[in-house]
CSV table of C-alpha atoms in Angstrom, one decimal:
chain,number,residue,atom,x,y,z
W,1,UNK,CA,0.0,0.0,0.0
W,2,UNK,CA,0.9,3.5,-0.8
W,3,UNK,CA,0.2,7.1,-0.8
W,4,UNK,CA,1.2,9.6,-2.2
W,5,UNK,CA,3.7,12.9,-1.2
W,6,UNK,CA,1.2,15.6,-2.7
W,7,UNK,CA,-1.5,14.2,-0.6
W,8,UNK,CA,1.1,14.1,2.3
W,9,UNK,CA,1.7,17.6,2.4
W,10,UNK,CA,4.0,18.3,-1.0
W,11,UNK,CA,7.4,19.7,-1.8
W,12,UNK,CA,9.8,19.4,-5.0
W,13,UNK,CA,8.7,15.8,-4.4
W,14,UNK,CA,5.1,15.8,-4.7
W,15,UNK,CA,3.8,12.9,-6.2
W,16,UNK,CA,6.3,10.4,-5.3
W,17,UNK,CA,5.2,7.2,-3.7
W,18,UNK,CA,5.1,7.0,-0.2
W,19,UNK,CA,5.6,3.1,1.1
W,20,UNK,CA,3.5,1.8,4.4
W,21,UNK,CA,5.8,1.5,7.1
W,22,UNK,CA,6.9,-1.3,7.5
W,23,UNK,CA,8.1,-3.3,10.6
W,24,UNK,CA,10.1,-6.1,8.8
W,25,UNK,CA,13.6,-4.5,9.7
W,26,UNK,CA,12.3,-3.8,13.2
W,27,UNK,CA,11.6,-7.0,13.8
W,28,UNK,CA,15.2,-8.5,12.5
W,29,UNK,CA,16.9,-5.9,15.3
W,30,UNK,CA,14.5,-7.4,17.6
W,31,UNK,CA,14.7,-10.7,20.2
W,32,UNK,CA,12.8,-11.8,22.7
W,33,UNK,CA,14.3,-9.0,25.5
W,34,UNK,CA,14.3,-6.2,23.2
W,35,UNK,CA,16.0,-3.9,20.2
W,36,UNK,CA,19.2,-3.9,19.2
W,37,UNK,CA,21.2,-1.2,18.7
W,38,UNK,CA,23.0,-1.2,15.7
W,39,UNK,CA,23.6,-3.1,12.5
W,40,UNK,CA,26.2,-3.5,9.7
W,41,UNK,CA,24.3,-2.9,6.8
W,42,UNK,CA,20.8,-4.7,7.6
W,43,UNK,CA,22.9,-7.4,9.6
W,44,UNK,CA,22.2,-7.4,13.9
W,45,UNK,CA,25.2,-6.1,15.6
W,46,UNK,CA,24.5,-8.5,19.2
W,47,UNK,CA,28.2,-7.1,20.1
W,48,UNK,CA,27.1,-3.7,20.8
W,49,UNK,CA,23.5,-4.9,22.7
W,50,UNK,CA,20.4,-2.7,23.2
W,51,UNK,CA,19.1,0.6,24.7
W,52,UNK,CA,16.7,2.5,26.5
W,53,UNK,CA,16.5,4.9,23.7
W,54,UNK,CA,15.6,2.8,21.1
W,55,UNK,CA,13.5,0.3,22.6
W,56,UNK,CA,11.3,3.5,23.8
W,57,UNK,CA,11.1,4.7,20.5
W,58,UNK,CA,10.2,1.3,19.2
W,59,UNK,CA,7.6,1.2,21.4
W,60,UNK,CA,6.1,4.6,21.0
W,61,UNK,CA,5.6,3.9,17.1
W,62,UNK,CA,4.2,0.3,17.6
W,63,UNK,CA,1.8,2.0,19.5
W,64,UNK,CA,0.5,4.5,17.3
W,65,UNK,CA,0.1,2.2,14.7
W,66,UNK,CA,-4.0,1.9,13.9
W,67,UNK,CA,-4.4,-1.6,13.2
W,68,UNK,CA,-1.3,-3.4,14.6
W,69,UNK,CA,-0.3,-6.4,13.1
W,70,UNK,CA,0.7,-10.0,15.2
W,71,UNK,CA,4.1,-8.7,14.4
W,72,UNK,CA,3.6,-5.3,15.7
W,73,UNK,CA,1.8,-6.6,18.9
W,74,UNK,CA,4.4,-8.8,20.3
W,75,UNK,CA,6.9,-5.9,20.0
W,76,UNK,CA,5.4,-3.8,21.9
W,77,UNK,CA,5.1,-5.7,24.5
W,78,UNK,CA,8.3,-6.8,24.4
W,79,UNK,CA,9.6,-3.4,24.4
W,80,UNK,CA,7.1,-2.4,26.8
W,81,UNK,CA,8.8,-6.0,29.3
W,82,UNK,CA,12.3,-4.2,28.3
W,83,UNK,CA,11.1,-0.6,29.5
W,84,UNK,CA,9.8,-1.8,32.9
W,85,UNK,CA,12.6,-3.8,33.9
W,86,UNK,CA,14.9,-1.1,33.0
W,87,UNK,CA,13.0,1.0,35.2
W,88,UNK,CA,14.4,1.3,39.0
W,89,UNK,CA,11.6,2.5,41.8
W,90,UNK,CA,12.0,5.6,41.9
W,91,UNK,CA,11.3,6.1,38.5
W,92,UNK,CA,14.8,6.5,37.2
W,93,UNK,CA,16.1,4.2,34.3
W,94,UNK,CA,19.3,2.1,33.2
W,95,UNK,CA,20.2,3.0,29.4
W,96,UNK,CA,22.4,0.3,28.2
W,97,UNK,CA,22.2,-3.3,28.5
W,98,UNK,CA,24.6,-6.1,27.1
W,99,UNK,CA,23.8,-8.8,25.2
W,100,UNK,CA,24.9,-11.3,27.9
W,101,UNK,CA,21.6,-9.3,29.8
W,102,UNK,CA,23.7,-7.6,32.2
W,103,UNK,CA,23.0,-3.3,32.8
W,104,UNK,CA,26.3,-1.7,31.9
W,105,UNK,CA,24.9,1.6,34.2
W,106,UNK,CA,23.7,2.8,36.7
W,107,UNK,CA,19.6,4.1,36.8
W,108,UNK,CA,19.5,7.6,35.1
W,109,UNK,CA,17.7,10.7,34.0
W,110,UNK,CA,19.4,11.5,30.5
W,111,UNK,CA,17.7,11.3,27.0
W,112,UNK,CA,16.9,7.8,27.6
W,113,UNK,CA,14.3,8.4,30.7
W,114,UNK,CA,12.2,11.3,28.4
W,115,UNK,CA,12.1,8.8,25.8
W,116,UNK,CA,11.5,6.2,28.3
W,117,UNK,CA,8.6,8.2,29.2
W,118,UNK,CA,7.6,9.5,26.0
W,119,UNK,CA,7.4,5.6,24.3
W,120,UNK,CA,5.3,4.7,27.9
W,121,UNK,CA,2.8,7.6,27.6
W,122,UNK,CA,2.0,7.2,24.0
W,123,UNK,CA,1.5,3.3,25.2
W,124,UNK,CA,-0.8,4.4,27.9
W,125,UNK,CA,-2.8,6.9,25.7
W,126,UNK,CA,-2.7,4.8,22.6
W,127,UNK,CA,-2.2,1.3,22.5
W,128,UNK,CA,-5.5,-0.9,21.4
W,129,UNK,CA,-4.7,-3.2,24.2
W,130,UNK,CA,-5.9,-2.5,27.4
W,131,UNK,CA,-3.7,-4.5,29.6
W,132,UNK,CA,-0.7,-2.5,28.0
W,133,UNK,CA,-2.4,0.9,28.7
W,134,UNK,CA,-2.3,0.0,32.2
W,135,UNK,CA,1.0,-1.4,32.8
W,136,UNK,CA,2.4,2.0,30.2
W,137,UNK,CA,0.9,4.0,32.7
W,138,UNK,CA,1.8,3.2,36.0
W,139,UNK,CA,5.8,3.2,34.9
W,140,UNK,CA,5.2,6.7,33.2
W,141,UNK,CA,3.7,7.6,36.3
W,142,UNK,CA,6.1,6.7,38.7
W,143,UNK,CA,8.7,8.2,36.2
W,144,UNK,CA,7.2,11.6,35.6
W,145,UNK,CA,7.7,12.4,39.5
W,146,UNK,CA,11.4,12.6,38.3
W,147,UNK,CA,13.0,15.5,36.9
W,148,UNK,CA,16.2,15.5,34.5
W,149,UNK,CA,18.4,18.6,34.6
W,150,UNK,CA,18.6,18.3,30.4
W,151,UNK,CA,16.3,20.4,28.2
W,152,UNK,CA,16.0,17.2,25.3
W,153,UNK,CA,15.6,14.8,28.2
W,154,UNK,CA,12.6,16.8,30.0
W,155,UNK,CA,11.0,17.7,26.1
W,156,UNK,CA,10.9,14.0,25.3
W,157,UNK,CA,9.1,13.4,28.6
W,158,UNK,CA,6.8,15.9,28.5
W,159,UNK,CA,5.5,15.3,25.0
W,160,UNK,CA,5.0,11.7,26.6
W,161,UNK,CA,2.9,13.8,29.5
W,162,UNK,CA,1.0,15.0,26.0
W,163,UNK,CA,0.1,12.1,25.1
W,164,UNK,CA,-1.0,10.8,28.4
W,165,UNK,CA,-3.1,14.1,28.9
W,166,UNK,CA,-5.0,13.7,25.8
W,167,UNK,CA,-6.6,10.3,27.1
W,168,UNK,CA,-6.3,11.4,31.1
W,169,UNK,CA,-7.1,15.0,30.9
W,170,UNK,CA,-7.0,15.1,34.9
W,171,UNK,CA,-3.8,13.1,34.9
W,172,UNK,CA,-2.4,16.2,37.4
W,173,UNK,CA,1.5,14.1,37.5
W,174,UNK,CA,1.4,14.4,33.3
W,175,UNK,CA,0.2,18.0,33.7
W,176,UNK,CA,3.2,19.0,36.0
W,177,UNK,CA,5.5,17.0,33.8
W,178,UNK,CA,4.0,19.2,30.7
W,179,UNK,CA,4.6,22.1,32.6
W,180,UNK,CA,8.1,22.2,33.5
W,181,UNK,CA,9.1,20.8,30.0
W,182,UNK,CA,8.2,23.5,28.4
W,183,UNK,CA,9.4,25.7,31.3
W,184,UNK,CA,12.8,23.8,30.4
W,185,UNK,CA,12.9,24.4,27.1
W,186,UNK,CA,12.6,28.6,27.8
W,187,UNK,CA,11.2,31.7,25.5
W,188,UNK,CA,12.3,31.9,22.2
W,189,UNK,CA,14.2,34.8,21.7
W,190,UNK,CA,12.5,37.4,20.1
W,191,UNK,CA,15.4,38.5,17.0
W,192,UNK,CA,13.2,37.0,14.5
W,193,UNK,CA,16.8,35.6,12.6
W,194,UNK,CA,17.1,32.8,15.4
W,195,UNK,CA,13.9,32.9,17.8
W,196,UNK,CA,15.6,29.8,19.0
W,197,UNK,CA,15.8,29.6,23.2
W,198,UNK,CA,19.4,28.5,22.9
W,199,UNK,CA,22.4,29.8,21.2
W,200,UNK,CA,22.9,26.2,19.5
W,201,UNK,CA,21.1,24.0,17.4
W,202,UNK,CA,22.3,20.0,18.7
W,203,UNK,CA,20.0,17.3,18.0
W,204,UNK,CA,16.2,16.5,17.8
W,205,UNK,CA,15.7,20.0,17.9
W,206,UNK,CA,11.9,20.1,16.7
W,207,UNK,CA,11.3,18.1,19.8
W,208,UNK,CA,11.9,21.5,21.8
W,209,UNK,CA,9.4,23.3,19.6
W,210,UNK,CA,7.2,20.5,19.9
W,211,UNK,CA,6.5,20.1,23.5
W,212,UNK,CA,6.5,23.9,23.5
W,213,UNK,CA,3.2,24.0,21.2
W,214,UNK,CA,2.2,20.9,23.2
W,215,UNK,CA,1.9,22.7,26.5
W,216,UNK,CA,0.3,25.9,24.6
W,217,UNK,CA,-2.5,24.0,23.6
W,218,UNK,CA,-3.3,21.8,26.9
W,219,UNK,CA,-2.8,24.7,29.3
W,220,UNK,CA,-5.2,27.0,26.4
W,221,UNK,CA,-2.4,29.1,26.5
W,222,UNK,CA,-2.3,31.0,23.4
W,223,UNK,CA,1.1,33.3,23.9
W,224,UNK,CA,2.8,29.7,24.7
W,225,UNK,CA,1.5,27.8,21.2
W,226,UNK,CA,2.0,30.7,19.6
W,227,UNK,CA,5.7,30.6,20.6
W,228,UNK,CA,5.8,27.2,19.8
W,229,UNK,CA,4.8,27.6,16.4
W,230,UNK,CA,7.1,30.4,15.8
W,231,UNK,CA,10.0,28.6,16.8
W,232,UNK,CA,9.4,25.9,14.7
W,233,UNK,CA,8.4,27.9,11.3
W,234,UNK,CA,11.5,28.8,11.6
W,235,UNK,CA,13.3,25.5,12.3
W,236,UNK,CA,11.6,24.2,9.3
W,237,UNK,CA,12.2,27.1,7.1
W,238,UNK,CA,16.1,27.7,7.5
W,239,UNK,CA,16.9,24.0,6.6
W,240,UNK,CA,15.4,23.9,2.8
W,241,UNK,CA,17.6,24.2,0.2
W,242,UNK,CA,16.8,24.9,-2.4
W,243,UNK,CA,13.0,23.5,-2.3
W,244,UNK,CA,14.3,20.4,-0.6
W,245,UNK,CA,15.1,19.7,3.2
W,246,UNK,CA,18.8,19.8,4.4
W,247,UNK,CA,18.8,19.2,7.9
W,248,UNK,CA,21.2,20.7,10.1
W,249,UNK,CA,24.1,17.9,11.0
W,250,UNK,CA,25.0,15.8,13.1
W,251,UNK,CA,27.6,18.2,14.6
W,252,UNK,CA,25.0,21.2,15.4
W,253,UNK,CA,24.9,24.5,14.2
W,254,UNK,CA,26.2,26.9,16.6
W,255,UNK,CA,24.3,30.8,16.2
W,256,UNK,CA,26.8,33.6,14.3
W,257,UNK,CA,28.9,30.4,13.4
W,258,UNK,CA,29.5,28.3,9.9
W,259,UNK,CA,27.0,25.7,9.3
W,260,UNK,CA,27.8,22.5,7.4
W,261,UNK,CA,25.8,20.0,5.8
W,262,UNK,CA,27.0,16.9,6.5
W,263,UNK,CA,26.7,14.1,8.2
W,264,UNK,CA,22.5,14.6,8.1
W,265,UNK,CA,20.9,12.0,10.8
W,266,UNK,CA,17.5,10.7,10.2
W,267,UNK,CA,16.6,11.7,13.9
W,268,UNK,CA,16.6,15.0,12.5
W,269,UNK,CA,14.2,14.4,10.0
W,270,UNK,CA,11.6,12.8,12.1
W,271,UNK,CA,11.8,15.1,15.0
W,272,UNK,CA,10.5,17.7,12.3
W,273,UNK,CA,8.1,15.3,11.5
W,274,UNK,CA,6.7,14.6,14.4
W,275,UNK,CA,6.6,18.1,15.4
W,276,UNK,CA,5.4,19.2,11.8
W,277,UNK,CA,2.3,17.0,12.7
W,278,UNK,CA,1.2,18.0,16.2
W,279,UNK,CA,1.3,21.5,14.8
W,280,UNK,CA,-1.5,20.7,11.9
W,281,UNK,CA,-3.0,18.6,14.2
W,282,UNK,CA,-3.4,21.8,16.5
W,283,UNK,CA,-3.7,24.4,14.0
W,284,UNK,CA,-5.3,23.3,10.8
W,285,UNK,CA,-2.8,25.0,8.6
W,286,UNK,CA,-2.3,23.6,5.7
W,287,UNK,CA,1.4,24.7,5.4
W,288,UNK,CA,2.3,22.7,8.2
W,289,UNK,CA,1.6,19.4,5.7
W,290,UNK,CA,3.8,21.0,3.7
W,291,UNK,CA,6.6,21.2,5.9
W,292,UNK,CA,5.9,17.2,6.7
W,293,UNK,CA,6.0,16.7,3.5
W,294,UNK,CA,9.6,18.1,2.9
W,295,UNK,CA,10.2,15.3,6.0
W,296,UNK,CA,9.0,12.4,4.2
W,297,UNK,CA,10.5,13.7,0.4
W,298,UNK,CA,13.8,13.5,2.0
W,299,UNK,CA,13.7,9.9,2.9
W,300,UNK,CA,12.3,8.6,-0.6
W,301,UNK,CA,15.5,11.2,-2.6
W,302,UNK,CA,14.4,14.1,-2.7
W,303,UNK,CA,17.3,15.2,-0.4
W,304,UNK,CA,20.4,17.1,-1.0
W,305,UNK,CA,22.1,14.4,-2.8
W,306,UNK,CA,19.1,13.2,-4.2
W,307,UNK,CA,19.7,9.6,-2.8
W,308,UNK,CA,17.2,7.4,-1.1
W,309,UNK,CA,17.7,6.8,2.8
W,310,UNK,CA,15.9,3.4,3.1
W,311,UNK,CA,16.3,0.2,1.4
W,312,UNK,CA,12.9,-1.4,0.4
W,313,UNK,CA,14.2,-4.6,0.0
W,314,UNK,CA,14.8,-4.5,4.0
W,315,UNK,CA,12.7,-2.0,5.3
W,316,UNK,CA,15.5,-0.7,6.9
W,317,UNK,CA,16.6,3.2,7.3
W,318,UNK,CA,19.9,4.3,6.6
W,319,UNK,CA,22.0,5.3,9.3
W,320,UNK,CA,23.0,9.1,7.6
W,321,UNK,CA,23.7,11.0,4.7
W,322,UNK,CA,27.1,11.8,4.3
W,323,UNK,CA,29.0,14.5,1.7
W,324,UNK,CA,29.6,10.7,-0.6
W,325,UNK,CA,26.0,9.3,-0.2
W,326,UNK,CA,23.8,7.3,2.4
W,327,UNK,CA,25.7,5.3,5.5
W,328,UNK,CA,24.1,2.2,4.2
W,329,UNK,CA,24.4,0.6,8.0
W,330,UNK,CA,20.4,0.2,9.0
W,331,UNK,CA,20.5,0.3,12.8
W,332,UNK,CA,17.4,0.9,15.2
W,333,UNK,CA,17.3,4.8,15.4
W,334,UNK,CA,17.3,5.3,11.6
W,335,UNK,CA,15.1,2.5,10.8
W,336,UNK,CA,12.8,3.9,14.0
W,337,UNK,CA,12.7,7.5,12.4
W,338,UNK,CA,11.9,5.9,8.8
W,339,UNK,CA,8.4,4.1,10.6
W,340,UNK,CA,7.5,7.4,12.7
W,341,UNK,CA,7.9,9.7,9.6
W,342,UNK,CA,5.9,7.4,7.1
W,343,UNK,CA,3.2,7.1,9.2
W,344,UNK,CA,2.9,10.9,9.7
W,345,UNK,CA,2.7,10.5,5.9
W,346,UNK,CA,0.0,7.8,6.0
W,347,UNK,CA,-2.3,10.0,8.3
W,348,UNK,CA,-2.1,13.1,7.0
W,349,UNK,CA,-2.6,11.5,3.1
């Protein structure tokens, strides 16, 4: 099954054929404990063993899939198994775990525990199955009582708050959560050539912008969205080149400084995604399927090299587009951003 990229929201690309996600490569990373990390070319690295990260983010996008296959339902709950065991009791959790099953850390709050939380409250608000709801939510619970001194961490956990809030309005722990994400992320400064709240652009940045509008809208605030949307108009618009989307690298973009264009990481692309589609979700505005469509476009070619990132005959995602073409290794967090952006483009066709 396809659709199509007009239909998704269009771009120099309009018209290409957008493929179903698919779950096939997902499932070769996958074992019966969780996702593996990384892969040479679409071959399982065991050597390197699994994450937090990515088994949250496996989990948040096999449950937001509509009708979930077999395939798709014993994932999740394998990810969801991986996610409470990696979870200590006071809500903190262990990122990195061996393949001889043995943590190689101790219980955190980095990146991993907002995506933790994010991948458990999109579980809890989404999943078809009610038993998983259940168990989602009293592990995002007892981990939004936590609070992570890093801006990503606390933006990935609140837009899992988000998701909890819109099936638990009066969830009052998600609401604080919500809160003090956004309060993390901070204003966007008003020089309209970088309303950015920080003087850098790193990674995942349209997460930022994201929880931002996500808070607007719960809390009815409508100085808050509209700061949200501002800040990631402009996100969107400074990386397209020439009609096509040329996300900022993997090495940031620092403001005042030079700006190169390579190595481009498919996080990038779905964190714009993702965003991309709260925001039309929110607003309406047609020009924010635009901007999701640039998102998708540059994961079928239409990217600065004009090279697809994905391999069909897999399902995989490629791991990053360098100055020489893709990085045709197909580990979990490209193949991961690959799903959550096509099924942005499913929805919104």
């Amino acid at each position: 099954m396809t659709t199509s990229l007009d239909r998704a929201g269009g771009g120099r690309g309009a018209g290409m054929p957008v493929p179903a996600p698919s779950f096939t490569h997902l499932a070769r990373l996958s074992d019966d404990t969780g996702l593996f990390e990384h892969a040479r070319h679409a071959i399982v690295r065991r050597e390197h063993g699994y994450c937090t990260d990515d088994v949250a983010r496996g989990l948040l996008v096999a449950s937001r899939e509509p009708e979930p296959s077999a395939q798709v339902l014993r994932l999740a709950e394998c990810y969801l198994a991986f996610l409470t065991h990696a979870q200590d009791g006071r809500g903190a959790f262990h990122n990195r775990l061996g393949h001889d099953r043995r943590w190689t850390d101790q219980p955190g709050l980095g990146d991993w525990w907002g995506r933790a939380l994010w991948g458990l409250g999109t579980a809890a608000a989404r999943h078809p199955a009610d038993w998983i709801r259940t168990e989602a939510l009293v592990a995002f619970s007892r981990g939004a009582a936590r609070r992570s001194a890093a801006p990503h961490a606390m933006a990935f956990a609140g837009l899992g708050a988000a998701e909890v809030l819109r099936r638990h309005p009066g969830h009052a722990v998600a609401g604080a959560l919500l809160d003090d994400a956004a309060g993390a992320v901070g204003p966007g400064d008003p020089d309209p050539r970088w309303p950015w709240p920080h003087q850098q652009l790193r990674y995942a940045s349209a997460a930022l912008a994201e929880v931002v509008i996500a808070a607007g809208h719960a809390r009815d605030d409508a100085a808050l969205l509209a700061d949200g949307l501002r800040m990631l108009a402009w996100l969107c618009d400074v990386q397209v080149r020439d009609g096509r989307l040329s996300v900022v690298p993997v090495g940031g973009w620092r403001r005042d400084g030079a700006r190169a264009r390579h190595d481009q990481q498919p996080i990038e692309v779905a964190a714009l995604a993702d965003a991309c589609a709260t925001a039309a979700a929110i607003t309406g505005d047609p020009a924010w399927r635009v901007r999701l469509g640039r998102a998708v476009g540059w994961f079928l070619g239409d990217n600065d090299l004009g090279m697809a990132m994905w391999d069909p005959a897999t399902g995989g995602g490629y791991d990053g587009l360098t100055a020489h073409g893709p990085n045709f290794n197909q580990g979990a967090e490209s193949t991961l951003a690959l799903i959550s952006t096509l099924q942005h483009a499913r929805r919104w066709s």
